[in-house]
Structures are given as structure tokens and as C-alpha cells.
Amino acid sequence: MQSKNSPVLKLISNFSKIGLGCHKIQGGFEYNTSKKIIFSALDNDITHFDTAPRYGDSEALLGKLLNGIPNISISSKVGLDRLNEPYIGKNLKGLKRVFKSYLKNNSRKVQSVLDKKMQARYFQTIKELTNIALDVPTEVLTEKQIRYSLQTTLRNLNRDFLDIYLLHEPDRFINFDEIIFIFNKLKQEGLIGSFGLGFHRWIDPKQKFINNIVTLSMFHDSMLKNDKSDSNKIVHGALGWYKYRSTREQREFYGSPIAFIRALTKVNQDSLFLVAPSNNRQLHNFCL
């Protein structure tokens, strides 16, 4: 188990500039693929891993495969229940991803069709997640629930300390201030290093939070400029934005998704950008 007394990186600016989003890190049929992704990430100096109980096998696999490896940081979450998919159904999804990857790599026509479907899904998802913020909060998260979830997460990860603890989809909760107070208690008790808010949507740049809170949110084009107010930020969806939402001029300017992410890490030096490859080849190509 990693001890809370080991050296802890407390600020996003001290983490690896690129982190691994681990919602695709799964067991069963995908175990070997997940293992290759994790170790390829480490080989390419990616040392931050973002997971959640929501992500099925993800926490437990990270706990198994990263156990004993020094100088890594992990963020996890509370607030959404685990997706308990049937074993067969989960493995069928894994087979479907492998099959799609094979088709895309061997047929430009299939790749074009699948990319168009993904683009349509991307915009639909953006619309749905943006609407979540307009809903009236209805749920309550108690201290008992938070502590139980955190202890389960720590057991899964083979740790007694978590670098960052995030509230999953904060827009849903009535007792937001109480949850932040509980997070502060967990930090004072030495169970977590930092805490914050984990959004699937993007955050309006004008929206401010309390000092030193970490935010995880979708990429927004405001991050193309050097905005110092965006410190302590974990960002997902940057590659999706580049692929489906950027203009032709922007793609020509950056040259490639790889160059785009690297440019973002230079402009936003206090932020961390998550990538979530489906296989080791994607991660290897990204890190070249």
C-alpha cells in the first residue's frame, strides 16, 4: 500500500502535464489491453491516472498494476454509482471496440463513416451535458456515504491516501457546501491531498471557485490562450474538440492532435490534460 507519509504532489502544476483518463481501463476481455495502456503510459512519463468508482474495474486494476510503483498520482471521485454491467455485455463492448479499430485501420471508407457517427455523438453529448447544469439540484450526499466510498476506493487502489478527490457531477447536489466541508475534514485527516469538482461539461471561464480547489472539466477554446485563471485544472475532451470542433485553419496551424496537446500544455502550464486511448497503439502514436 502507498502510505500517506510518502512524498505527495499537492499541486496540478507538479503532476505530469498529460494524464491517463481511465474509464476505458477494464478487466475481462480487455485486461491485457488495459495493462499495456497503463505501462505504456508510464514508459512515456505519464504519471497521473484519473479514475472513479463509476468506471467499473478501473480502480481495482490500477491498484493491482500500479502497486509499488513510486512517484505516481491518482485522482478518483464520489457521487455516481458504479456501472455494474453484466460480464458478457462488458466483454461484447470490448470486442466491438477491437473490431471497429480493425475496420478503421483497414478501410478509409469505414473510418470516414465511423468518424461522422462519432462527430454526431460528440455534439449530442455536449448538448446533453450542458443541459445538466440547467437542472435544479435534487440529490444529497452524506458524510457516511462519502467516507464509505473513499474507503472502498482506497482499498481498490491499494493505498491509504488519495492525491485528489473529486465530487462527480456537482450540479446534482443540494448540499454542496456541506460536501466541501466534509472534503476539508478528509484532507485534515490525511486521507486526501487535494479535493475538487469533476464535471463532464465545460466550465464557463467566468465561473470561479474557492481557492486551491481542483476542477476537472471538458476542454473549452478559452484554453487556446494563456489564461492564468485556469490553474489547478484537469481537462478532458481536448482531443475530441480538436477532431470534431476545431476549424480547418486551427488544425492546419497545430498540424496534428499530438502537436495540439503539447501546445496546450505549454500555454496552460498549471493544467493537466487527460487522454483516454482505447488501445496501446493509440497511446504509443500519441506519445511519439
PDB file of C-alpha atoms in Angstrom:
ATOM      1  CA  MET A   1       0.000   0.000   0.000  1.00  0.00           C
ATOM      2  CA  GLN A   2       1.153   3.517  -0.746  1.00  0.00           C
ATOM      3  CA  SER A   3       1.444   5.428   2.509  1.00  0.00           C
ATOM      4  CA  LYS A   4       0.182   8.921   3.193  1.00  0.00           C
ATOM      5  CA  ASN A   5       3.672   9.603   4.577  1.00  0.00           C
ATOM      6  CA  SER A   6       5.273   9.174   1.148  1.00  0.00           C
ATOM      7  CA  PRO A   7       6.118  12.351  -0.845  1.00  0.00           C
ATOM      8  CA  VAL A   8       2.890  13.844  -2.161  1.00  0.00           C
ATOM      9  CA  LEU A   9       2.487  16.188  -5.116  1.00  0.00           C
ATOM     10  CA  LYS A  10      -0.121  18.704  -3.994  1.00  0.00           C
ATOM     11  CA  LEU A  11      -0.490  20.987  -6.999  1.00  0.00           C
ATOM     12  CA  ILE A  12      -1.573  20.172 -10.535  1.00  0.00           C
ATOM     13  CA  SER A  13       1.450  22.059 -11.835  1.00  0.00           C
ATOM     14  CA  ASN A  14       3.682  19.399 -10.268  1.00  0.00           C
ATOM     15  CA  PHE A  15       1.906  16.466 -11.912  1.00  0.00           C
ATOM     16  CA  SER A  16       2.734  15.108 -15.344  1.00  0.00           C
ATOM     17  CA  LYS A  17       1.274  17.521 -17.888  1.00  0.00           C
ATOM     18  CA  ILE A  18      -0.600  14.681 -19.554  1.00  0.00           C
ATOM     19  CA  GLY A  19      -2.651  12.208 -17.525  1.00  0.00           C
ATOM     20  CA  LEU A  20      -4.401   8.960 -18.373  1.00  0.00           C
ATOM     21  CA  GLY A  21      -8.194   9.011 -18.235  1.00  0.00           C
ATOM     22  CA  CYS A  22      -9.046   5.508 -17.063  1.00  0.00           C
ATOM     23  CA  HIS A  23     -12.728   4.966 -17.869  1.00  0.00           C
ATOM     24  CA  LYS A  24     -11.627   2.518 -20.596  1.00  0.00           C
ATOM     25  CA  ILE A  25      -9.311   0.603 -18.240  1.00  0.00           C
ATOM     26  CA  GLN A  26     -11.301  -2.586 -17.719  1.00  0.00           C
ATOM     27  CA  GLY A  27     -10.831  -6.254 -16.859  1.00  0.00           C
ATOM     28  CA  GLY A  28     -12.160  -9.375 -18.515  1.00  0.00           C
ATOM     29  CA  PHE A  29     -11.556  -9.466 -22.252  1.00  0.00           C
ATOM     30  CA  GLU A  30      -9.851  -6.048 -22.068  1.00  0.00           C
ATOM     31  CA  TYR A  31      -7.440  -6.838 -19.239  1.00  0.00           C
ATOM     32  CA  ASN A  32      -4.334  -7.289 -21.405  1.00  0.00           C
ATOM     33  CA  THR A  33      -5.140  -4.180 -23.431  1.00  0.00           C
ATOM     34  CA  SER A  34      -5.618  -2.186 -20.229  1.00  0.00           C
ATOM     35  CA  LYS A  35      -2.329  -3.472 -18.828  1.00  0.00           C
ATOM     36  CA  LYS A  36      -0.454  -2.440 -21.987  1.00  0.00           C
ATOM     37  CA  ILE A  37      -2.028   1.033 -21.909  1.00  0.00           C
ATOM     38  CA  ILE A  38      -1.041   1.607 -18.280  1.00  0.00           C
ATOM     39  CA  PHE A  39       2.569   0.520 -18.694  1.00  0.00           C
ATOM     40  CA  SER A  40       2.925   2.338 -21.992  1.00  0.00           C
ATOM     41  CA  ALA A  41       1.736   5.481 -20.189  1.00  0.00           C
ATOM     42  CA  LEU A  42       4.409   5.009 -17.530  1.00  0.00           C
ATOM     43  CA  ASP A  43       7.060   4.404 -20.203  1.00  0.00           C
ATOM     44  CA  ASN A  44       6.092   7.758 -21.738  1.00  0.00           C
ATOM     45  CA  ASP A  45       6.305   9.702 -18.455  1.00  0.00           C
ATOM     46  CA  ILE A  46       2.556   9.843 -17.882  1.00  0.00           C
ATOM     47  CA  THR A  47       2.318   9.514 -14.118  1.00  0.00           C
ATOM     48  CA  HIS A  48      -1.176  10.805 -13.297  1.00  0.00           C
ATOM     49  CA  PHE A  49      -4.197   8.496 -13.513  1.00  0.00           C
ATOM     50  CA  ASP A  50      -7.805   9.653 -13.274  1.00  0.00           C
ATOM     51  CA  THR A  51     -10.392   7.073 -12.278  1.00  0.00           C
ATOM     52  CA  ALA A  52     -13.709   6.696 -10.419  1.00  0.00           C
ATOM     53  CA  PRO A  53     -15.931   4.019  -8.846  1.00  0.00           C
ATOM     54  CA  ARG A  54     -18.247   4.725 -11.775  1.00  0.00           C
ATOM     55  CA  TYR A  55     -15.702   3.199 -14.152  1.00  0.00           C
ATOM     56  CA  GLY A  56     -16.267  -0.435 -13.212  1.00  0.00           C
ATOM     57  CA  ASP A  57     -12.989  -2.370 -12.901  1.00  0.00           C
ATOM     58  CA  SER A  58     -10.803   0.704 -13.325  1.00  0.00           C
ATOM     59  CA  GLU A  59      -9.865   1.406  -9.693  1.00  0.00           C
ATOM     60  CA  ALA A  60      -9.129  -2.221  -8.864  1.00  0.00           C
ATOM     61  CA  LEU A  61      -6.964  -2.683 -11.971  1.00  0.00           C
ATOM     62  CA  LEU A  62      -4.968   0.446 -11.196  1.00  0.00           C
ATOM     63  CA  GLY A  63      -4.490  -0.802  -7.642  1.00  0.00           C
ATOM     64  CA  LYS A  64      -3.169  -4.107  -8.934  1.00  0.00           C
ATOM     65  CA  LEU A  65      -0.968  -2.842 -11.764  1.00  0.00           C
ATOM     66  CA  LEU A  66       0.417   0.307 -10.112  1.00  0.00           C
ATOM     67  CA  ASN A  67       1.032  -1.211  -6.685  1.00  0.00           C
ATOM     68  CA  GLY A  68       4.558  -0.414  -5.545  1.00  0.00           C
ATOM     69  CA  ILE A  69       5.324   1.986  -8.404  1.00  0.00           C
ATOM     70  CA  PRO A  70       6.672   5.267  -6.960  1.00  0.00           C
ATOM     71  CA  ASN A  71       6.037   8.866  -7.991  1.00  0.00           C
ATOM     72  CA  ILE A  72       2.565   8.448  -9.424  1.00  0.00           C
ATOM     73  CA  SER A  73      -0.574  10.434  -8.590  1.00  0.00           C
ATOM     74  CA  ILE A  74      -4.201   9.340  -8.751  1.00  0.00           C
ATOM     75  CA  SER A  75      -7.493  11.199  -8.745  1.00  0.00           C
ATOM     76  CA  SER A  76     -10.811   9.487  -8.078  1.00  0.00           C
ATOM     77  CA  LYS A  77     -14.355  10.590  -7.393  1.00  0.00           C
ATOM     78  CA  VAL A  78     -17.527  10.221  -5.360  1.00  0.00           C
ATOM     79  CA  GLY A  79     -21.120  10.902  -6.347  1.00  0.00           C
ATOM     80  CA  LEU A  80     -22.018   8.474  -9.136  1.00  0.00           C
ATOM     81  CA  ASP A  81     -22.698   4.780  -8.622  1.00  0.00           C
ATOM     82  CA  ARG A  82     -20.578   2.057 -10.209  1.00  0.00           C
ATOM     83  CA  LEU A  83     -21.726   0.818 -13.606  1.00  0.00           C
ATOM     84  CA  ASN A  84     -22.319  -2.872 -12.909  1.00  0.00           C
ATOM     85  CA  GLU A  85     -22.527  -4.231 -16.426  1.00  0.00           C
ATOM     86  CA  PRO A  86     -23.091  -7.961 -16.953  1.00  0.00           C
ATOM     87  CA  TYR A  87     -19.840  -9.805 -17.663  1.00  0.00           C
ATOM     88  CA  ILE A  88     -20.912 -10.893 -21.141  1.00  0.00           C
ATOM     89  CA  GLY A  89     -22.193  -7.448 -22.080  1.00  0.00           C
ATOM     90  CA  LYS A  90     -18.988  -5.759 -20.938  1.00  0.00           C
ATOM     91  CA  ASN A  91     -16.834  -8.152 -22.933  1.00  0.00           C
ATOM     92  CA  LEU A  92     -19.011  -7.696 -26.011  1.00  0.00           C
ATOM     93  CA  LYS A  93     -18.333  -3.964 -25.783  1.00  0.00           C
ATOM     94  CA  GLY A  94     -14.616  -4.712 -25.667  1.00  0.00           C
ATOM     95  CA  LEU A  95     -14.863  -6.937 -28.740  1.00  0.00           C
ATOM     96  CA  LYS A  96     -16.843  -4.235 -30.535  1.00  0.00           C
ATOM     97  CA  ARG A  97     -14.099  -1.662 -29.846  1.00  0.00           C
ATOM     98  CA  VAL A  98     -11.429  -4.037 -31.181  1.00  0.00           C
ATOM     99  CA  PHE A  99     -13.494  -4.779 -34.292  1.00  0.00           C
ATOM    100  CA  LYS A 100     -14.114  -1.082 -35.001  1.00  0.00           C
ATOM    101  CA  SER A 101     -10.427  -0.321 -34.569  1.00  0.00           C
ATOM    102  CA  TYR A 102      -9.547  -3.070 -37.045  1.00  0.00           C
ATOM    103  CA  LEU A 103     -12.040  -1.775 -39.614  1.00  0.00           C
ATOM    104  CA  LYS A 104     -10.869   1.826 -39.256  1.00  0.00           C
ATOM    105  CA  ASN A 105      -7.240   0.803 -39.719  1.00  0.00           C
ATOM    106  CA  ASN A 106      -8.017  -1.169 -42.880  1.00  0.00           C
ATOM    107  CA  SER A 107     -10.650   0.903 -44.664  1.00  0.00           C
ATOM    108  CA  ARG A 108     -10.712   4.654 -45.221  1.00  0.00           C
ATOM    109  CA  LYS A 109     -14.380   4.464 -46.143  1.00  0.00           C
ATOM    110  CA  VAL A 110     -15.280   2.733 -42.878  1.00  0.00           C
ATOM    111  CA  GLN A 111     -13.093   5.197 -40.993  1.00  0.00           C
ATOM    112  CA  SER A 112     -14.949   8.124 -42.588  1.00  0.00           C
ATOM    113  CA  VAL A 113     -18.369   6.652 -41.720  1.00  0.00           C
ATOM    114  CA  LEU A 114     -17.383   5.900 -38.116  1.00  0.00           C
ATOM    115  CA  ASP A 115     -15.798   9.331 -37.683  1.00  0.00           C
ATOM    116  CA  LYS A 116     -19.014  11.016 -38.841  1.00  0.00           C
ATOM    117  CA  LYS A 117     -21.021   8.946 -36.365  1.00  0.00           C
ATOM    118  CA  MET A 118     -18.595   9.877 -33.593  1.00  0.00           C
ATOM    119  CA  GLN A 119     -18.812  13.542 -34.526  1.00  0.00           C
ATOM    120  CA  ALA A 120     -22.632  13.465 -34.333  1.00  0.00           C
ATOM    121  CA  ARG A 121     -22.417  11.681 -30.979  1.00  0.00           C
ATOM    122  CA  TYR A 122     -19.870  14.244 -29.764  1.00  0.00           C
ATOM    123  CA  PHE A 123     -22.195  17.198 -30.403  1.00  0.00           C
ATOM    124  CA  GLN A 124     -25.171  15.358 -28.932  1.00  0.00           C
ATOM    125  CA  THR A 125     -23.189  14.581 -25.791  1.00  0.00           C
ATOM    126  CA  ILE A 126     -22.065  18.206 -25.466  1.00  0.00           C
ATOM    127  CA  LYS A 127     -25.696  19.319 -25.693  1.00  0.00           C
ATOM    128  CA  GLU A 128     -26.888  16.808 -23.095  1.00  0.00           C
ATOM    129  CA  LEU A 129     -24.104  17.600 -20.621  1.00  0.00           C
ATOM    130  CA  THR A 130     -24.626  21.337 -20.969  1.00  0.00           C
ATOM    131  CA  ASN A 131     -28.307  20.876 -20.113  1.00  0.00           C
ATOM    132  CA  ILE A 132     -27.365  19.101 -16.874  1.00  0.00           C
ATOM    133  CA  ALA A 133     -26.090  22.404 -15.488  1.00  0.00           C
ATOM    134  CA  LEU A 134     -29.553  23.931 -16.012  1.00  0.00           C
ATOM    135  CA  ASP A 135     -31.323  21.293 -13.914  1.00  0.00           C
ATOM    136  CA  VAL A 136     -32.345  22.059 -10.334  1.00  0.00           C
ATOM    137  CA  PRO A 137     -30.175  20.066  -7.855  1.00  0.00           C
ATOM    138  CA  THR A 138     -32.149  17.271  -6.197  1.00  0.00           C
ATOM    139  CA  GLU A 139     -29.678  14.902  -4.503  1.00  0.00           C
ATOM    140  CA  VAL A 140     -27.940  14.786  -1.134  1.00  0.00           C
ATOM    141  CA  LEU A 141     -24.591  13.139  -0.397  1.00  0.00           C
ATOM    142  CA  THR A 142     -23.977  12.370   3.284  1.00  0.00           C
ATOM    143  CA  GLU A 143     -20.697  12.168   5.149  1.00  0.00           C
ATOM    144  CA  LYS A 144     -21.310   8.465   5.760  1.00  0.00           C
ATOM    145  CA  GLN A 145     -21.705   7.838   2.030  1.00  0.00           C
ATOM    146  CA  ILE A 146     -18.594   9.852   1.195  1.00  0.00           C
ATOM    147  CA  ARG A 147     -16.429   8.086   3.768  1.00  0.00           C
ATOM    148  CA  TYR A 148     -17.648   4.657   2.705  1.00  0.00           C
ATOM    149  CA  SER A 149     -16.952   5.434  -0.954  1.00  0.00           C
ATOM    150  CA  LEU A 150     -13.478   6.813  -0.180  1.00  0.00           C
ATOM    151  CA  GLN A 151     -12.500   3.786   1.906  1.00  0.00           C
ATOM    152  CA  THR A 152     -13.667   1.473  -0.890  1.00  0.00           C
ATOM    153  CA  THR A 153     -11.653   3.496  -3.404  1.00  0.00           C
ATOM    154  CA  LEU A 154      -8.531   3.346  -1.230  1.00  0.00           C
ATOM    155  CA  ARG A 155      -8.880  -0.435  -0.837  1.00  0.00           C
ATOM    156  CA  ASN A 156      -9.302  -0.835  -4.579  1.00  0.00           C
ATOM    157  CA  LEU A 157      -6.216   1.294  -5.244  1.00  0.00           C
ATOM    158  CA  ASN A 158      -4.070  -0.408  -2.562  1.00  0.00           C
ATOM    159  CA  ARG A 159      -3.469   2.971  -0.938  1.00  0.00           C
ATOM    160  CA  ASP A 160      -4.256   4.730   2.319  1.00  0.00           C
ATOM    161  CA  PHE A 161      -4.014   8.171   0.705  1.00  0.00           C
ATOM    162  CA  LEU A 162      -5.572   9.691  -2.419  1.00  0.00           C
ATOM    163  CA  ASP A 163      -3.896  12.607  -4.195  1.00  0.00           C
ATOM    164  CA  ILE A 164      -7.112  14.238  -5.463  1.00  0.00           C
ATOM    165  CA  TYR A 165     -10.729  13.531  -4.515  1.00  0.00           C
ATOM    166  CA  LEU A 166     -13.431  14.957  -6.792  1.00  0.00           C
ATOM    167  CA  LEU A 167     -17.186  15.380  -6.479  1.00  0.00           C
ATOM    168  CA  HIS A 168     -18.612  13.669  -9.570  1.00  0.00           C
ATOM    169  CA  GLU A 169     -21.163  15.934 -11.324  1.00  0.00           C
ATOM    170  CA  PRO A 170     -21.523  18.640  -8.620  1.00  0.00           C
ATOM    171  CA  ASP A 171     -24.579  20.197 -10.326  1.00  0.00           C
ATOM    172  CA  ARG A 172     -26.710  17.348  -8.946  1.00  0.00           C
ATOM    173  CA  PHE A 173     -26.268  18.032  -5.217  1.00  0.00           C
ATOM    174  CA  ILE A 174     -28.310  20.264  -2.907  1.00  0.00           C
ATOM    175  CA  ASN A 175     -25.814  20.143  -0.017  1.00  0.00           C
ATOM    176  CA  PHE A 176     -22.791  21.337  -1.994  1.00  0.00           C
ATOM    177  CA  ASP A 177     -21.339  23.473   0.835  1.00  0.00           C
ATOM    178  CA  GLU A 178     -21.642  20.592   3.306  1.00  0.00           C
ATOM    179  CA  ILE A 179     -19.803  18.257   0.907  1.00  0.00           C
ATOM    180  CA  ILE A 180     -16.932  20.734   0.580  1.00  0.00           C
ATOM    181  CA  PHE A 181     -16.761  20.940   4.384  1.00  0.00           C
ATOM    182  CA  ILE A 182     -16.533  17.126   4.575  1.00  0.00           C
ATOM    183  CA  PHE A 183     -13.780  17.104   1.935  1.00  0.00           C
ATOM    184  CA  ASN A 184     -11.861  19.592   4.074  1.00  0.00           C
ATOM    185  CA  LYS A 185     -12.162  17.203   7.027  1.00  0.00           C
ATOM    186  CA  LEU A 186     -10.816  14.319   4.951  1.00  0.00           C
ATOM    187  CA  LYS A 187      -7.857  16.467   3.919  1.00  0.00           C
ATOM    188  CA  GLN A 188      -7.130  17.442   7.523  1.00  0.00           C
ATOM    189  CA  GLU A 189      -7.275  13.751   8.478  1.00  0.00           C
ATOM    190  CA  GLY A 190      -4.584  12.980   5.884  1.00  0.00           C
ATOM    191  CA  LEU A 191      -6.806  10.789   3.687  1.00  0.00           C
ATOM    192  CA  ILE A 192      -6.687  13.069   0.635  1.00  0.00           C
ATOM    193  CA  GLY A 193      -4.187  15.633  -0.610  1.00  0.00           C
ATOM    194  CA  SER A 194      -6.484  17.943  -2.593  1.00  0.00           C
ATOM    195  CA  PHE A 195     -10.147  17.975  -3.475  1.00  0.00           C
ATOM    196  CA  GLY A 196     -12.348  19.467  -6.118  1.00  0.00           C
ATOM    197  CA  LEU A 197     -15.171  19.169  -8.610  1.00  0.00           C
ATOM    198  CA  GLY A 198     -15.440  16.765 -11.540  1.00  0.00           C
ATOM    199  CA  PHE A 199     -17.647  17.963 -14.411  1.00  0.00           C
ATOM    200  CA  HIS A 200     -18.388  16.277 -17.725  1.00  0.00           C
ATOM    201  CA  ARG A 201     -19.380  19.666 -19.131  1.00  0.00           C
ATOM    202  CA  TRP A 202     -17.123  22.624 -19.764  1.00  0.00           C
ATOM    203  CA  ILE A 203     -16.938  25.372 -17.145  1.00  0.00           C
ATOM    204  CA  ASP A 204     -17.681  28.943 -18.123  1.00  0.00           C
ATOM    205  CA  PRO A 205     -14.365  30.822 -17.722  1.00  0.00           C
ATOM    206  CA  LYS A 206     -16.257  33.437 -15.678  1.00  0.00           C
ATOM    207  CA  GLN A 207     -17.312  30.813 -13.126  1.00  0.00           C
ATOM    208  CA  LYS A 208     -14.983  30.966 -10.113  1.00  0.00           C
ATOM    209  CA  PHE A 209     -14.444  28.546  -7.263  1.00  0.00           C
ATOM    210  CA  ILE A 210     -12.811  28.719  -3.853  1.00  0.00           C
ATOM    211  CA  ASN A 211      -9.036  28.995  -3.803  1.00  0.00           C
ATOM    212  CA  ASN A 212      -6.942  25.836  -4.250  1.00  0.00           C
ATOM    213  CA  ILE A 213      -9.877  23.721  -5.400  1.00  0.00           C
ATOM    214  CA  VAL A 214      -9.178  21.383  -8.306  1.00  0.00           C
ATOM    215  CA  THR A 215     -11.604  21.332 -11.216  1.00  0.00           C
ATOM    216  CA  LEU A 216     -11.939  18.588 -13.796  1.00  0.00           C
ATOM    217  CA  SER A 217     -13.946  19.717 -16.803  1.00  0.00           C
ATOM    218  CA  MET A 218     -14.296  19.477 -20.556  1.00  0.00           C
ATOM    219  CA  PHE A 219     -11.929  21.411 -22.798  1.00  0.00           C
ATOM    220  CA  HIS A 220     -13.014  24.871 -23.889  1.00  0.00           C
ATOM    221  CA  ASP A 221     -11.445  27.012 -26.578  1.00  0.00           C
ATOM    222  CA  SER A 222     -10.660  29.695 -23.996  1.00  0.00           C
ATOM    223  CA  MET A 223      -7.696  27.460 -23.139  1.00  0.00           C
ATOM    224  CA  LEU A 224      -6.134  28.201 -26.504  1.00  0.00           C
ATOM    225  CA  LYS A 225      -4.954  31.425 -24.893  1.00  0.00           C
ATOM    226  CA  ASN A 226      -2.710  31.808 -21.877  1.00  0.00           C
ATOM    227  CA  ASP A 227      -5.229  32.363 -19.083  1.00  0.00           C
ATOM    228  CA  LYS A 228      -3.620  32.243 -15.640  1.00  0.00           C
ATOM    229  CA  SER A 229      -7.043  31.896 -14.011  1.00  0.00           C
ATOM    230  CA  ASP A 230      -7.192  28.326 -15.301  1.00  0.00           C
ATOM    231  CA  SER A 231      -4.634  26.942 -12.834  1.00  0.00           C
ATOM    232  CA  ASN A 232      -5.299  23.790 -10.809  1.00  0.00           C
ATOM    233  CA  LYS A 233      -7.358  22.415 -13.671  1.00  0.00           C
ATOM    234  CA  ILE A 234      -7.665  18.885 -15.066  1.00  0.00           C
ATOM    235  CA  VAL A 235      -9.036  18.905 -18.599  1.00  0.00           C
ATOM    236  CA  HIS A 236     -10.661  16.129 -20.621  1.00  0.00           C
ATOM    237  CA  GLY A 237     -12.008  16.198 -24.160  1.00  0.00           C
ATOM    238  CA  ALA A 238      -9.241  18.264 -25.763  1.00  0.00           C
ATOM    239  CA  LEU A 239      -8.588  15.671 -28.475  1.00  0.00           C
ATOM    240  CA  GLY A 240     -12.316  15.369 -29.159  1.00  0.00           C
ATOM    241  CA  TRP A 241     -12.532  19.151 -29.568  1.00  0.00           C
ATOM    242  CA  TYR A 242      -9.569  19.127 -31.944  1.00  0.00           C
ATOM    243  CA  LYS A 243     -11.021  16.317 -34.037  1.00  0.00           C
ATOM    244  CA  TYR A 244     -14.697  17.345 -34.166  1.00  0.00           C
ATOM    245  CA  ARG A 245     -14.992  21.037 -33.337  1.00  0.00           C
ATOM    246  CA  SER A 246     -11.854  22.887 -34.407  1.00  0.00           C
ATOM    247  CA  THR A 247     -11.743  24.799 -37.677  1.00  0.00           C
ATOM    248  CA  ARG A 248      -9.671  23.735 -40.647  1.00  0.00           C
ATOM    249  CA  GLU A 249      -7.409  26.729 -40.017  1.00  0.00           C
ATOM    250  CA  GLN A 250      -6.823  25.640 -36.424  1.00  0.00           C
ATOM    251  CA  ARG A 251      -5.981  22.082 -37.466  1.00  0.00           C
ATOM    252  CA  GLU A 252      -3.566  23.396 -40.083  1.00  0.00           C
ATOM    253  CA  PHE A 253      -1.975  25.706 -37.523  1.00  0.00           C
ATOM    254  CA  TYR A 254      -1.296  22.951 -34.981  1.00  0.00           C
ATOM    255  CA  GLY A 255      -0.547  20.262 -37.542  1.00  0.00           C
ATOM    256  CA  SER A 256      -1.663  17.189 -35.583  1.00  0.00           C
ATOM    257  CA  PRO A 257      -3.524  16.145 -32.413  1.00  0.00           C
ATOM    258  CA  ILE A 258      -0.180  15.426 -30.777  1.00  0.00           C
ATOM    259  CA  ALA A 259       1.151  18.898 -31.515  1.00  0.00           C
ATOM    260  CA  PHE A 260      -2.158  20.386 -30.313  1.00  0.00           C
ATOM    261  CA  ILE A 261      -1.963  18.753 -26.876  1.00  0.00           C
ATOM    262  CA  ARG A 262       1.702  19.649 -26.494  1.00  0.00           C
ATOM    263  CA  ALA A 263       0.922  23.266 -27.375  1.00  0.00           C
ATOM    264  CA  LEU A 264      -1.837  23.307 -24.751  1.00  0.00           C
ATOM    265  CA  THR A 265       0.496  22.042 -22.032  1.00  0.00           C
ATOM    266  CA  LYS A 266       2.904  24.877 -22.800  1.00  0.00           C
ATOM    267  CA  VAL A 267       0.241  27.579 -22.829  1.00  0.00           C
ATOM    268  CA  ASN A 268      -1.543  26.218 -19.729  1.00  0.00           C
ATOM    269  CA  GLN A 269       1.373  25.205 -17.550  1.00  0.00           C
ATOM    270  CA  ASP A 270      -0.712  24.788 -14.387  1.00  0.00           C
ATOM    271  CA  SER A 271      -3.199  22.448 -16.044  1.00  0.00           C
ATOM    272  CA  LEU A 272      -3.208  18.725 -16.743  1.00  0.00           C
ATOM    273  CA  PHE A 273      -4.732  17.263 -19.920  1.00  0.00           C
ATOM    274  CA  LEU A 274      -6.251  13.777 -19.914  1.00  0.00           C
ATOM    275  CA  VAL A 275      -6.038  11.351 -22.814  1.00  0.00           C
ATOM    276  CA  ALA A 276      -8.113   8.165 -22.911  1.00  0.00           C
ATOM    277  CA  PRO A 277      -6.804   5.776 -25.586  1.00  0.00           C
ATOM    278  CA  SER A 278      -8.730   2.622 -26.444  1.00  0.00           C
ATOM    279  CA  ASN A 279      -5.560   0.641 -27.088  1.00  0.00           C
ATOM    280  CA  ASN A 280      -1.807   0.714 -26.703  1.00  0.00           C
ATOM    281  CA  ARG A 281      -1.232   1.701 -30.330  1.00  0.00           C
ATOM    282  CA  GLN A 282      -3.193   4.907 -29.913  1.00  0.00           C
ATOM    283  CA  LEU A 283      -1.200   5.861 -26.829  1.00  0.00           C
ATOM    284  CA  HIS A 284       2.112   4.925 -28.436  1.00  0.00           C
ATOM    285  CA  ASN A 285       1.343   7.019 -31.514  1.00  0.00           C
ATOM    286  CA  PHE A 286       0.222   9.905 -29.333  1.00  0.00           C
ATOM    287  CA  CYS A 287       3.406   9.913 -27.278  1.00  0.00           C
ATOM    288  CA  LEU A 288       5.846   9.738 -30.193  1.00  0.00           C
TER     289      LEU A 288
END
